[in-house]
Coordinates of C-alpha atoms and ligand atoms in Angstrom, one line a residue:
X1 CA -16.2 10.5 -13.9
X2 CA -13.0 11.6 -11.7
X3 CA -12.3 9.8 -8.5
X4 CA -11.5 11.9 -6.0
X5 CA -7.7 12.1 -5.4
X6 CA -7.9 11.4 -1.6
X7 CA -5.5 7.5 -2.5
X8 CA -2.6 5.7 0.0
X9 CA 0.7 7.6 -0.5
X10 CA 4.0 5.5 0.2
X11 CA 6.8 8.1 0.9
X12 CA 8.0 6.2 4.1
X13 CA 9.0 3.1 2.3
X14 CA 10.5 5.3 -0.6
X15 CA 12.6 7.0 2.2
X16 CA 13.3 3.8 3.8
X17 CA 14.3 2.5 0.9
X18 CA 17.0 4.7 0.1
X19 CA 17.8 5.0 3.3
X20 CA 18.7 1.4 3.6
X21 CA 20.3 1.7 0.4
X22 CA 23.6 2.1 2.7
X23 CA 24.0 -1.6 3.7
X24 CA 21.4 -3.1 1.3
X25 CA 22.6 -3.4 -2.5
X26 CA 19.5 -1.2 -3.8
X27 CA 17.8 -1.3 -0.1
X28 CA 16.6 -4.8 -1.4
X29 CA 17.6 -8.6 -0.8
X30 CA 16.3 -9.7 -4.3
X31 CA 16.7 -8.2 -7.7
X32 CA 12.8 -9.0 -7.7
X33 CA 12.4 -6.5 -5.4
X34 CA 13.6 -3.9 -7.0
X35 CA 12.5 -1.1 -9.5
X36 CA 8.9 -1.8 -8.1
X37 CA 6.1 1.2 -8.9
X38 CA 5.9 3.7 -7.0
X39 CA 8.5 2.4 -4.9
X40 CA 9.5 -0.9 -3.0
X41 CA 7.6 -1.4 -0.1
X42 CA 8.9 -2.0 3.8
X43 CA 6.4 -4.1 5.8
X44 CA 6.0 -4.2 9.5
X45 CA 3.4 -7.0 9.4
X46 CA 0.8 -9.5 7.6
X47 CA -2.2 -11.2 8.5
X48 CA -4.6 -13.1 6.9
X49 CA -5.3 -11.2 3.3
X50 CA -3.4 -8.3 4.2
X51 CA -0.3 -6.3 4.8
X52 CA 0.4 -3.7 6.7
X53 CA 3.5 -0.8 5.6
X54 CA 5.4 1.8 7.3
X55 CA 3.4 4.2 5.8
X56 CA 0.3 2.8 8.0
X57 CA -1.3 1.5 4.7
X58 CA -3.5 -1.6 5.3
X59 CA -3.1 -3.5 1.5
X60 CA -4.6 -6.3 0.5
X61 CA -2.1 -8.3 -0.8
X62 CA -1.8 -10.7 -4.2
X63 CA 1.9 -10.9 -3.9
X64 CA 1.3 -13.3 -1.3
X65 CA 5.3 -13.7 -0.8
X66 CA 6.0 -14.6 -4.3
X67 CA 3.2 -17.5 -4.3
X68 CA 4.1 -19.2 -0.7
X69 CA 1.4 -17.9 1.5
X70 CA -1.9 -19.9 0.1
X71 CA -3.1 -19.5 3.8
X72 CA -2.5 -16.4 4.0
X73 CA -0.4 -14.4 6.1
X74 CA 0.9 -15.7 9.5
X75 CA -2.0 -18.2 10.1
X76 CA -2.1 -19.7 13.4
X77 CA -1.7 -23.1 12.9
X78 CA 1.5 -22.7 11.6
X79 CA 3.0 -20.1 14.2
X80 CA 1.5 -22.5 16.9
X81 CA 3.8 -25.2 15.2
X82 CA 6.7 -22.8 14.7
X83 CA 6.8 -21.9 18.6
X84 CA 6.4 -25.1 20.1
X85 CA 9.4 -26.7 17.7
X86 CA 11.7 -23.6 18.8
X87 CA 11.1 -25.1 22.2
X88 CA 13.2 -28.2 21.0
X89 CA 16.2 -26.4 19.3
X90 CA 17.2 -25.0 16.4
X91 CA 19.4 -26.9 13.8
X92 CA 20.9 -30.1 14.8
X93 CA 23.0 -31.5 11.8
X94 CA 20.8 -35.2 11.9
X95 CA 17.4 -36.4 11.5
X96 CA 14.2 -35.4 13.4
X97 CA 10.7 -37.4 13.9
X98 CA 9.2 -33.6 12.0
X99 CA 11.1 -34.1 9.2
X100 CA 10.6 -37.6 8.1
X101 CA 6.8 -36.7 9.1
X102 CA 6.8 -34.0 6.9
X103 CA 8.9 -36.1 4.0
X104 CA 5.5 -38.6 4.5
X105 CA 3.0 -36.1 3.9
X106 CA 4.6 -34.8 0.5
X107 CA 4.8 -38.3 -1.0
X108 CA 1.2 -39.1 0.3
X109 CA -0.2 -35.9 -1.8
X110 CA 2.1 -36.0 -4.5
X111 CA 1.4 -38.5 -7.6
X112 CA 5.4 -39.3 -8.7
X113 CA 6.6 -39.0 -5.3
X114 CA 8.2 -42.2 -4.5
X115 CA 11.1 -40.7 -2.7
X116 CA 11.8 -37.2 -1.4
X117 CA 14.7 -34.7 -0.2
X118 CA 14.5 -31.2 1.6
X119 CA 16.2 -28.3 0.4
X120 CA 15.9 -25.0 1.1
X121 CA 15.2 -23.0 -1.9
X122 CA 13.5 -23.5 -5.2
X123 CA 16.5 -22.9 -7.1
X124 CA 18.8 -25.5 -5.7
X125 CA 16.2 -28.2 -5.8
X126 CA 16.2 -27.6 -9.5
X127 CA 19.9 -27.7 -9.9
X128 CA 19.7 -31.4 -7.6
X129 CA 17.0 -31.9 -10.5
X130 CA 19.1 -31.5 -13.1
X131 CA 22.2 -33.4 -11.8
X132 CA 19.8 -36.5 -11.6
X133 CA 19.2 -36.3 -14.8
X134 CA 22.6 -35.8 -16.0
X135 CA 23.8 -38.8 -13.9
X136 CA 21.1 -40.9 -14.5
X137 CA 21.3 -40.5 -18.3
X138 CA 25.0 -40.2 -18.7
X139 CA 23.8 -37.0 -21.0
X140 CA 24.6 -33.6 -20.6
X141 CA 21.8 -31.3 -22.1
X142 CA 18.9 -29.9 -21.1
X143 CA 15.9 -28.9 -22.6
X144 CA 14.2 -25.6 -20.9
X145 CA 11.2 -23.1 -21.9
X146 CA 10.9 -19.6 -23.1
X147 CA 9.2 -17.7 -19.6
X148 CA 9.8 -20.8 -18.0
X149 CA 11.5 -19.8 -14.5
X150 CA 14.5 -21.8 -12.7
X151 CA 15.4 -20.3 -10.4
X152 CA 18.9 -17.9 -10.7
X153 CA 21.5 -19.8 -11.3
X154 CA 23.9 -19.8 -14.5
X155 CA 22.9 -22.6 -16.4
X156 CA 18.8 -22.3 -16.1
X157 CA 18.6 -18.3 -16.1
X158 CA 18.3 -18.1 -19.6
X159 CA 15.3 -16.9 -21.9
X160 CA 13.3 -16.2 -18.5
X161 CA 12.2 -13.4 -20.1
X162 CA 13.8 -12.4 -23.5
X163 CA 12.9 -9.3 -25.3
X164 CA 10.9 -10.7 -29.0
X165 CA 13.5 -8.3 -30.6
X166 CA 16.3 -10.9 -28.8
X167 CA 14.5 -14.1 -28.6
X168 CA 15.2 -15.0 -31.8
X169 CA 13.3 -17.4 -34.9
X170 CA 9.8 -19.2 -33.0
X171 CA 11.1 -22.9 -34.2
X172 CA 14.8 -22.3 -33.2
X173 CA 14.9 -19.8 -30.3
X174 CA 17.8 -17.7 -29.3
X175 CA 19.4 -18.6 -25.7
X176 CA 19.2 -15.3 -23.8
X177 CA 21.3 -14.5 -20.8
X178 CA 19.2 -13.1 -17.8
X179 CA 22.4 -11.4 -16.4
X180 CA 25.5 -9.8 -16.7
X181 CA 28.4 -12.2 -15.5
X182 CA 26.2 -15.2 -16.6
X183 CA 28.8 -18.6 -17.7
X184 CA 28.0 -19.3 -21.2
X185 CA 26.3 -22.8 -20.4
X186 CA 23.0 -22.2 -22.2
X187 CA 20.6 -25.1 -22.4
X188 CA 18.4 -25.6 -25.6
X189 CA 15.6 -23.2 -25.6
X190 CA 12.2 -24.1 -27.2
X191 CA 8.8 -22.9 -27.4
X192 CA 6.4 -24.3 -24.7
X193 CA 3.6 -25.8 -25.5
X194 CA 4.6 -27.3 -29.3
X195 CA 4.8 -31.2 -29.4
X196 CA 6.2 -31.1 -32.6
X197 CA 9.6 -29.2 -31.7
X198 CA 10.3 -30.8 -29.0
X199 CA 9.5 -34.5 -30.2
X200 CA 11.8 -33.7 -32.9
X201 CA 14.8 -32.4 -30.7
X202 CA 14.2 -35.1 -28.3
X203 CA 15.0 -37.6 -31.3
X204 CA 18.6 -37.2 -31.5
X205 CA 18.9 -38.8 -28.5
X206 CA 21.3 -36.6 -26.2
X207 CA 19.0 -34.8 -24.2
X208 CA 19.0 -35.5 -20.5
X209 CA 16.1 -33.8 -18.6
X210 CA 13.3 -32.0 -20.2
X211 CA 12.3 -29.2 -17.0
X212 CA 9.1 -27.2 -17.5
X213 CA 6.4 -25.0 -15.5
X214 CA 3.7 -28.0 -15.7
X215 CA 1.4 -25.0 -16.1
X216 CA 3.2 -21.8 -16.9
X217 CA 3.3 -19.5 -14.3
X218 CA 6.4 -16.8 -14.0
X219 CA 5.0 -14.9 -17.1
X220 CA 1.3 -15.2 -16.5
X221 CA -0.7 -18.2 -15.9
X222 CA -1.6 -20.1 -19.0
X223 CA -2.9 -23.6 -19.4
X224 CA -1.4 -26.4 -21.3
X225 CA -2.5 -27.1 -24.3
X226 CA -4.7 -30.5 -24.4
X227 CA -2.3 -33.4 -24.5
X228 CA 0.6 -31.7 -24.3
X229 CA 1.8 -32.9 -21.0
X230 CA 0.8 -36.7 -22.2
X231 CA 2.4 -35.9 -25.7
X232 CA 5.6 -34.8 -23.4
X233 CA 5.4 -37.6 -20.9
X234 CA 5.3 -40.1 -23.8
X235 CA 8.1 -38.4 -25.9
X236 CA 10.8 -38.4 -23.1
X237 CA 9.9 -42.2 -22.2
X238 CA 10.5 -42.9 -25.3
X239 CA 13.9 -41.0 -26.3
X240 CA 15.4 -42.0 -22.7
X241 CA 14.4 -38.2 -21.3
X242 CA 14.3 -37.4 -17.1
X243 CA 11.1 -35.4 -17.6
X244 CA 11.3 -33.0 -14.4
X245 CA 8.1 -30.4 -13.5
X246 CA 9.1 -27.9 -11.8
X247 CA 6.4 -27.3 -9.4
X248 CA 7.6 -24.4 -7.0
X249 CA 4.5 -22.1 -7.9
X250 CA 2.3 -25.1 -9.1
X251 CA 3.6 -27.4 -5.9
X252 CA 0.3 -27.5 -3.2
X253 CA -1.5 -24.7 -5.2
X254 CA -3.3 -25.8 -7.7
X255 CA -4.1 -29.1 -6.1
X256 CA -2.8 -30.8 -3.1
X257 CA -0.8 -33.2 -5.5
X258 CA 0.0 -30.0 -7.5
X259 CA -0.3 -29.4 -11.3
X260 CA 0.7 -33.3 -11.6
X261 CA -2.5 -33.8 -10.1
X262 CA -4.4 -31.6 -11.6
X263 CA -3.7 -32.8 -15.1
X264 CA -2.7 -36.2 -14.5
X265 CA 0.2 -36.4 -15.7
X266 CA 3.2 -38.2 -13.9
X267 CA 6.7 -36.9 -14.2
X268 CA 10.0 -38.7 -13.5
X269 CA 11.2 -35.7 -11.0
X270 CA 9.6 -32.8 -9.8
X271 CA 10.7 -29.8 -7.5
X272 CA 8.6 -28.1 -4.7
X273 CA 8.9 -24.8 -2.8
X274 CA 6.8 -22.1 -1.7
X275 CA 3.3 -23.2 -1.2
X276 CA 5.4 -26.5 0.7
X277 CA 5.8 -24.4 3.9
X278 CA 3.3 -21.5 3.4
X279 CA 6.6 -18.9 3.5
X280 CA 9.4 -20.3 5.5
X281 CA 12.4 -21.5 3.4
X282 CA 11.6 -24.9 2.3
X283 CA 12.0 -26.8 -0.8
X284 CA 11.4 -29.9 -2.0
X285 CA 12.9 -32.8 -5.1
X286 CA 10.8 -35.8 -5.6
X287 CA 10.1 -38.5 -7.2
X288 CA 11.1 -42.2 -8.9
X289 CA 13.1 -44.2 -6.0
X290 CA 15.3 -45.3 -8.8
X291 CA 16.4 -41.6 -9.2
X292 CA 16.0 -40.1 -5.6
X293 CA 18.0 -42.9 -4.8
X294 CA 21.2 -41.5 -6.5
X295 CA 21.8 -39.6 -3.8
X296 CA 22.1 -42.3 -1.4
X297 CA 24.2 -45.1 -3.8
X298 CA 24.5 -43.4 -6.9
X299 CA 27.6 -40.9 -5.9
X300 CA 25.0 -38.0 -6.7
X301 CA 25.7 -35.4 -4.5
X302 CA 23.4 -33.0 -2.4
X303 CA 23.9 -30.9 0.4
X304 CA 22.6 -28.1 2.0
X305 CA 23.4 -27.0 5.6
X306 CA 19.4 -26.1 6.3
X307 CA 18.2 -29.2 4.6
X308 CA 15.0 -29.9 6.9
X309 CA 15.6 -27.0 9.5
X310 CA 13.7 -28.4 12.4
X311 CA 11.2 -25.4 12.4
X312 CA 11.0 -24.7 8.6
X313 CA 9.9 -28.5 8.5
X314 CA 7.5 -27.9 11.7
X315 CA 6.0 -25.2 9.4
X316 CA 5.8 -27.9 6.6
X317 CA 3.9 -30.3 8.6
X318 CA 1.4 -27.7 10.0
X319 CA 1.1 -26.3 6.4
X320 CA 0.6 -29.4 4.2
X321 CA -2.0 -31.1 7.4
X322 CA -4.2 -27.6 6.5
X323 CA -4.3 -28.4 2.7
X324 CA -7.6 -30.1 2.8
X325 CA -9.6 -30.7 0.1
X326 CA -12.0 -27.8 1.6
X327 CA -9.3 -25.1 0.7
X328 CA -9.3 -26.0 -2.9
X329 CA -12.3 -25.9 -3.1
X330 CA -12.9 -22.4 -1.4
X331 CA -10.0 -20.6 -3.6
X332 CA -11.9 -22.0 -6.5
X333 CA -15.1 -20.1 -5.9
X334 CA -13.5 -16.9 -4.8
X335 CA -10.5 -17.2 -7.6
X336 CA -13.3 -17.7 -10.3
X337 CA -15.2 -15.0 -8.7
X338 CA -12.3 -12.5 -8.9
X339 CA -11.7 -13.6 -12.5
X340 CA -15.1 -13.3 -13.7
X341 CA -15.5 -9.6 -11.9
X342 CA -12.3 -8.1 -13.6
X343 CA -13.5 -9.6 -17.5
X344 CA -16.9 -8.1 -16.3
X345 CA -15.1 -4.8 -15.6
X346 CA -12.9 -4.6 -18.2
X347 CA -15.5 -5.2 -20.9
X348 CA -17.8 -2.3 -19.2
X349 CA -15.2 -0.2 -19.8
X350 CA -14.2 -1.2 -23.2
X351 CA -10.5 -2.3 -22.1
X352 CA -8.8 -5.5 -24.2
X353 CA -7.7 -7.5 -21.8
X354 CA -7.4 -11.5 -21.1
X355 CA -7.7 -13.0 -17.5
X356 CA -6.4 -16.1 -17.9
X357 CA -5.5 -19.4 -15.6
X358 CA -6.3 -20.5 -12.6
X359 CA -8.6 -19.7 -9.4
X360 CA -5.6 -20.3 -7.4
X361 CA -3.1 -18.6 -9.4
X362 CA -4.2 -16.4 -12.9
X363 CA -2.6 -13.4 -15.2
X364 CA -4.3 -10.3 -16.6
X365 CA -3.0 -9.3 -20.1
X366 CA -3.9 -5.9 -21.1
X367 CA -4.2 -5.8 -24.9
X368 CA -4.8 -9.7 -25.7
X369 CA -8.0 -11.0 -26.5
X370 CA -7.0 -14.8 -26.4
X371 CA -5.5 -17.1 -23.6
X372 CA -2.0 -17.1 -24.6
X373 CA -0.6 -20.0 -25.5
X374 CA 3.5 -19.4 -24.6
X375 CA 5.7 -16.8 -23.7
X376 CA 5.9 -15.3 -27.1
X377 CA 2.1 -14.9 -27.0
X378 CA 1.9 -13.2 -23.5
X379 CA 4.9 -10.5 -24.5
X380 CA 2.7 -8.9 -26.7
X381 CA 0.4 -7.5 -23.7
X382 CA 0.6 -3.7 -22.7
X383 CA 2.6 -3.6 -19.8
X384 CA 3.3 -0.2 -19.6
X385 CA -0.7 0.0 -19.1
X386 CA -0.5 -2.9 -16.6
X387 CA 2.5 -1.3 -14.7
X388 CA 0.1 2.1 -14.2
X389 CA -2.8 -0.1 -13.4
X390 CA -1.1 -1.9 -10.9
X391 CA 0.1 1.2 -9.5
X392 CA -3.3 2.5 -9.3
X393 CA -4.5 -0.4 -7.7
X394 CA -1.5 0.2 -5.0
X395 CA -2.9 3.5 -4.4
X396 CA -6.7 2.3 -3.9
X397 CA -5.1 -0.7 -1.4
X398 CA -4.3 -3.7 -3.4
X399 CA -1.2 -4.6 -4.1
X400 CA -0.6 -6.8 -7.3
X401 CA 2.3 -8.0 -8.7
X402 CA 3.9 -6.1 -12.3
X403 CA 4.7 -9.0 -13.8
X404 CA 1.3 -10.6 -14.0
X405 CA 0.4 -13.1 -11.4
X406 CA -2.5 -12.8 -9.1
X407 CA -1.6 -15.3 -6.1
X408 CA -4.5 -16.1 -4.0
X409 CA -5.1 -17.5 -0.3
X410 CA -8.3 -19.3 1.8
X411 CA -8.0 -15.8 3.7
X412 CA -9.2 -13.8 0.4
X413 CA -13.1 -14.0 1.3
X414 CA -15.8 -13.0 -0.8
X415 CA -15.7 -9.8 0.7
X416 CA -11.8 -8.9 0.3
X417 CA -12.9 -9.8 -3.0
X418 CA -15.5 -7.3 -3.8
X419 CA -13.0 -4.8 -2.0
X420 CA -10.7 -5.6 -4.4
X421 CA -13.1 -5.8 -7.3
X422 CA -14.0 -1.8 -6.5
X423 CA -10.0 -1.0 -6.3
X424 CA -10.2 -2.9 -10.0
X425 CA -13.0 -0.8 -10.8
X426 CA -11.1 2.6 -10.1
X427 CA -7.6 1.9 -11.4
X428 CA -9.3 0.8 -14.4
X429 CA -11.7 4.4 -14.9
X430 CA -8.3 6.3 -14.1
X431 CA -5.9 4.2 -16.4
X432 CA -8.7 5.0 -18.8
X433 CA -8.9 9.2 -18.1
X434 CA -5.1 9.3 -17.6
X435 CA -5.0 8.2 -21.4
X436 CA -2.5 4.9 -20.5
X437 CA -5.2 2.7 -22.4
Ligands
PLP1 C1 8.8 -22.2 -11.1 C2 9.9 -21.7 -10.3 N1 11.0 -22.5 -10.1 C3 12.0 -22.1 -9.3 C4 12.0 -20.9 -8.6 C5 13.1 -20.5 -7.7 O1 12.7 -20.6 -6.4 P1 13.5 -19.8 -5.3 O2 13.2 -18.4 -5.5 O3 12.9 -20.4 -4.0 O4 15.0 -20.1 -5.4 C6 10.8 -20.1 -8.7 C7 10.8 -18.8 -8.0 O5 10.0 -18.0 -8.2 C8 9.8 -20.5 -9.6 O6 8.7 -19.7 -9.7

C-alpha cells in the first residue's frame, strides 16, 4: 500500500540554514548539528512533547535537546523559577542560598555523592574528572571506551565512533582521532563491557581513572553486561584506579540517583549534565570528599566563569524538586510502551531490527537481531536504512535522532505515543516500498 504523498516539507529551515551560513560556521553552533536529513532544522518554539519550526511544522520531538529535557519542553515549573531568580540578578562572582540548595539536592539523590562542584558543560566536568584522578593517583593514563562519549576535547575525543575498518584488533583497539587538529594524547582504548581486558590492563598498575558510560548511551543504548560494573568497581579498588561514570545522559534519567542507582553500583567520581537542569547549561562532578576535596586543599584546580549561574542553578533546583519518584515511573510505562509498539511493527513488516535499552532512553538497530553488547556490536546496524527512516519519520512529524537514541519526557503521553507509533508505522511501509530495507 502507498501512503499518500501529502508529508511536512522543511524548505524554510534549509533556506535559513544557508542563509545563516554567512555568520554561522555551517549555519550551526555544533558540529552535531550539522549534516542532519533533510536539512537542519530552525525552531521558533517547544512545549511539552513538541516542537514547533519555521516551516509551521508541529514535531514531536525525541531529540529532546540532546537528552536534557526529561520534562519536556519549557515546563512551567522551571520558567516560574527562572523568572523569579532573574528578579535577583544575573551572575555575581560568589555564593548564592540557590546554589548550595541545589549542590544539596544532587548529593541527596546521588549514591557516591559525598561532595559536589558546578560546571557548566558536560565536557569540562569530565576534564575536572580526569584531573582528580591524575592528582589523586600521581598517574597519568586513562582508560576510555570504544562509543563511549566525552565530551570534545583533545584527550577524550578518541574512538567516539571509529569506522571497524579503523578501529583496529577487538582485544587491542586502535586509538582513533575524532578530528582534524586533534593533539596526539590518546588514552588506552578498550572494548566495553569485557572484564577480562580490562582486569588485565588495570594490573600493571599505572592507570589513573577508568571513565565509562555506566550504561552506554552515545551509540545506542545498551545494558551492561551482569556484573560488569561490580567486576569493574572491584578491579579499580584493587589496582588503585579513580573509577569515574560519566553520567551526563545517564545523570537523573534513568533513575533519580542515575545509572549508579539503577545498578547499584558506586563509583569514586561521576559527572552530571543535561537531565541536571532540564536544558539550561549546567553540569555537575561528584563524588568521595577525599577527592572533591582536591579542589579546595589539594592545589587541583577548577574554574569556570558560569560555575552556578544564579538562574541555571534556579533551573536546577526547580528541575531536580520535579524528579519524583512518580516520573520514573510514568516514562517507564510509556518508554516500554513505545519499545514494545516499534518490535511489534517491525516484525509485521518483516524488518530485522533490535530496540534495545531503556524506557527512559533506548536505540533502534536496523539489521541486528540481538541487544548489542559494545560499540563494535552496534556498528554493524544499517544506518543508511535508519538515516531514511528517520527521515521519513521527520516527514510524518516525529523527529528522531540519526544516530540512534530515542530520548523520552513525562510530557510523551500515551497518546503522543500512539501518534508516534502510526508515524513508525508509515516510515516503516515506505522504507520498505522505496527498497532502503
Ligand atoms: C556521556 C556524555 N558525556 C559528556 C558529554 C559532553 O557534554 P556537553 O555536550 O555538555 O559538553 C556528553 C554529550 O553528549 C555525553 O553524552
Amino acid at each position: 500500500m502507498t501512503e499518500p504523498r501529502t508529508f511536512l516539507s522543511f524548505d524554510k529551515s534549509a533556506e535559513t540554514i544557508k542563509y545563516n551560513s554567512r555568520w554561522m560556521s555551517g549555519g550551526v553552533n555544533s558540529n552535531f548539528r550539522l549534516n542532519i536529513s533533510p536539512t537542519p532544522l530552525v525552531f521558533e518554539r517547544g512545549e511539552g512533547p513538541y516542537l514547533y519550526d519555521v516551516d509551521g511544522n508541529k514535531l514531536i520531538d525525541y531529540y529532546l535537546g540532546m537528552g536534557p529535557m526529561i520534562l519536556g519542553h519549557n515546563p512551567k515549573p522551571l520558567a516560574d523559577a527562572v523568572k523569579a531568580q532573574i528578579e535577583h540578578g544575573i551572575l555575581f562572582a560568589g555564593q548564592t542560598a540557590v546554589e548550595a540548595e541545589a549542590a544539596r539536592l544532587v548529593c541527596e539523590m546521588v549514591p557516591s555523592a559525598e561532595r559536589m562542584r558546578f560546571g557548566s558543560s558536560g565536557s569540562e566536568v569530565d576534564q575536572a574528572a580526569l584531573r582528580v584522578a591524575r592528582a589523586a593517583t600521581g598517574r597519568q593514563k586513562v582508560i576510555k571506551f570504544e562509543g563511549h562519549y566525552h565530551g570534545w576535547f583533545d584527550n577524550v575525543l578518541w574512538s567516539t565512533a571509529p569506522s571497524l575498518d579503523a578501529a583496529g584488533p577487538y582485544e587491542a583497539p586502535n586509538a582513533v582521532a575524532g578530528s582534524k587538529g586533534q593533539i596526539g594524547d590518546a588514552p588506552v582504548v578498550l572494548p566495553w563491557n569485557d572484564l577480562e581486558l580490562l582486569t588485565k590492563r588495570l594490573a600493571a598498575g599505572d592507570i589513573a581513572a577508568v571513565i565509562m558510560e555506566a550504561a552506554m548511551c552515545n551509540a545506542g543504548a545498551v545494558h551492561p553486561a551482569p556484573g560488569y560494573l561490580e567486576g569493574v568497581r572491584e578491579a579499580c579498588t584493587r589496582y588503585g584506579t579513580i573509577l569515574i561514570f560519566d553520567e551526563v545522559i545517564t545523570g537523573f534519567r534513568l533513575a533519580p540517583g542515575g545509572a549508579q542507582e539503577r545498578f547499584g553500583v558506586t563509583p569514586d567520581i561521576s559527572t552530571f549534565g543535561k537531565a541536571i537542569a532540564n536544558g539550561f547549561p549546567v553540569a555537575a562532578i561528584a563524588g568521595r570528599a577525599d577527592l572533591l576535596d582536591l579542589f579546595s586543599t589539594g592545589g587541583v584546580v577548577h574554574g569556570g566563569t558560569y560555575n552556578a549561574q544564579p538562574i541555571a542553578m534556579a533551573a536546577t533546583v526547580a528541575t531536580l524538586k520535579s524528579l519524583q519518584p512518580s516520573l520514573y515511573a510514568a516514562i517507564e510505562k510509556t518508554g516500554t510502551r513505545l519499545m514494545s509498539g516499534m518490535r511489534e511493527i517491525f516484525a509485521r513488516a518483516g524488518v530485522k531490527a533490535s530496540v534495545e535499552g531503556f524506557p527512559q532512553v533506548f536505540h533502534i538497530a536496523f539489521g541486528l537481531d540481538e541487544p548489542a553488547r559494545n560499540y563494535r556490536d552496534l556498528a554493524r546496524m544499517n544506518r543508511q536504512a535508519y538515516v531514511a527512516f528517520t527521515t521519513a519519520l521527520l516527514r510524518r512529524g516525529v523527529r528522531a535522532l540519526e544516530r540512534g537514541a530515542w530520548f523520552m519526557s513525562i510530557e510523551h503521553t500515551d497518546d503522543v505515543i500512539e501518534k508516534t507509533l502510526e508515524a513508525v508505522e508509515g516510515a516503516t511501509r515506505q522504507i520498505r516500498a522505496d527498497g532502503v530495507l
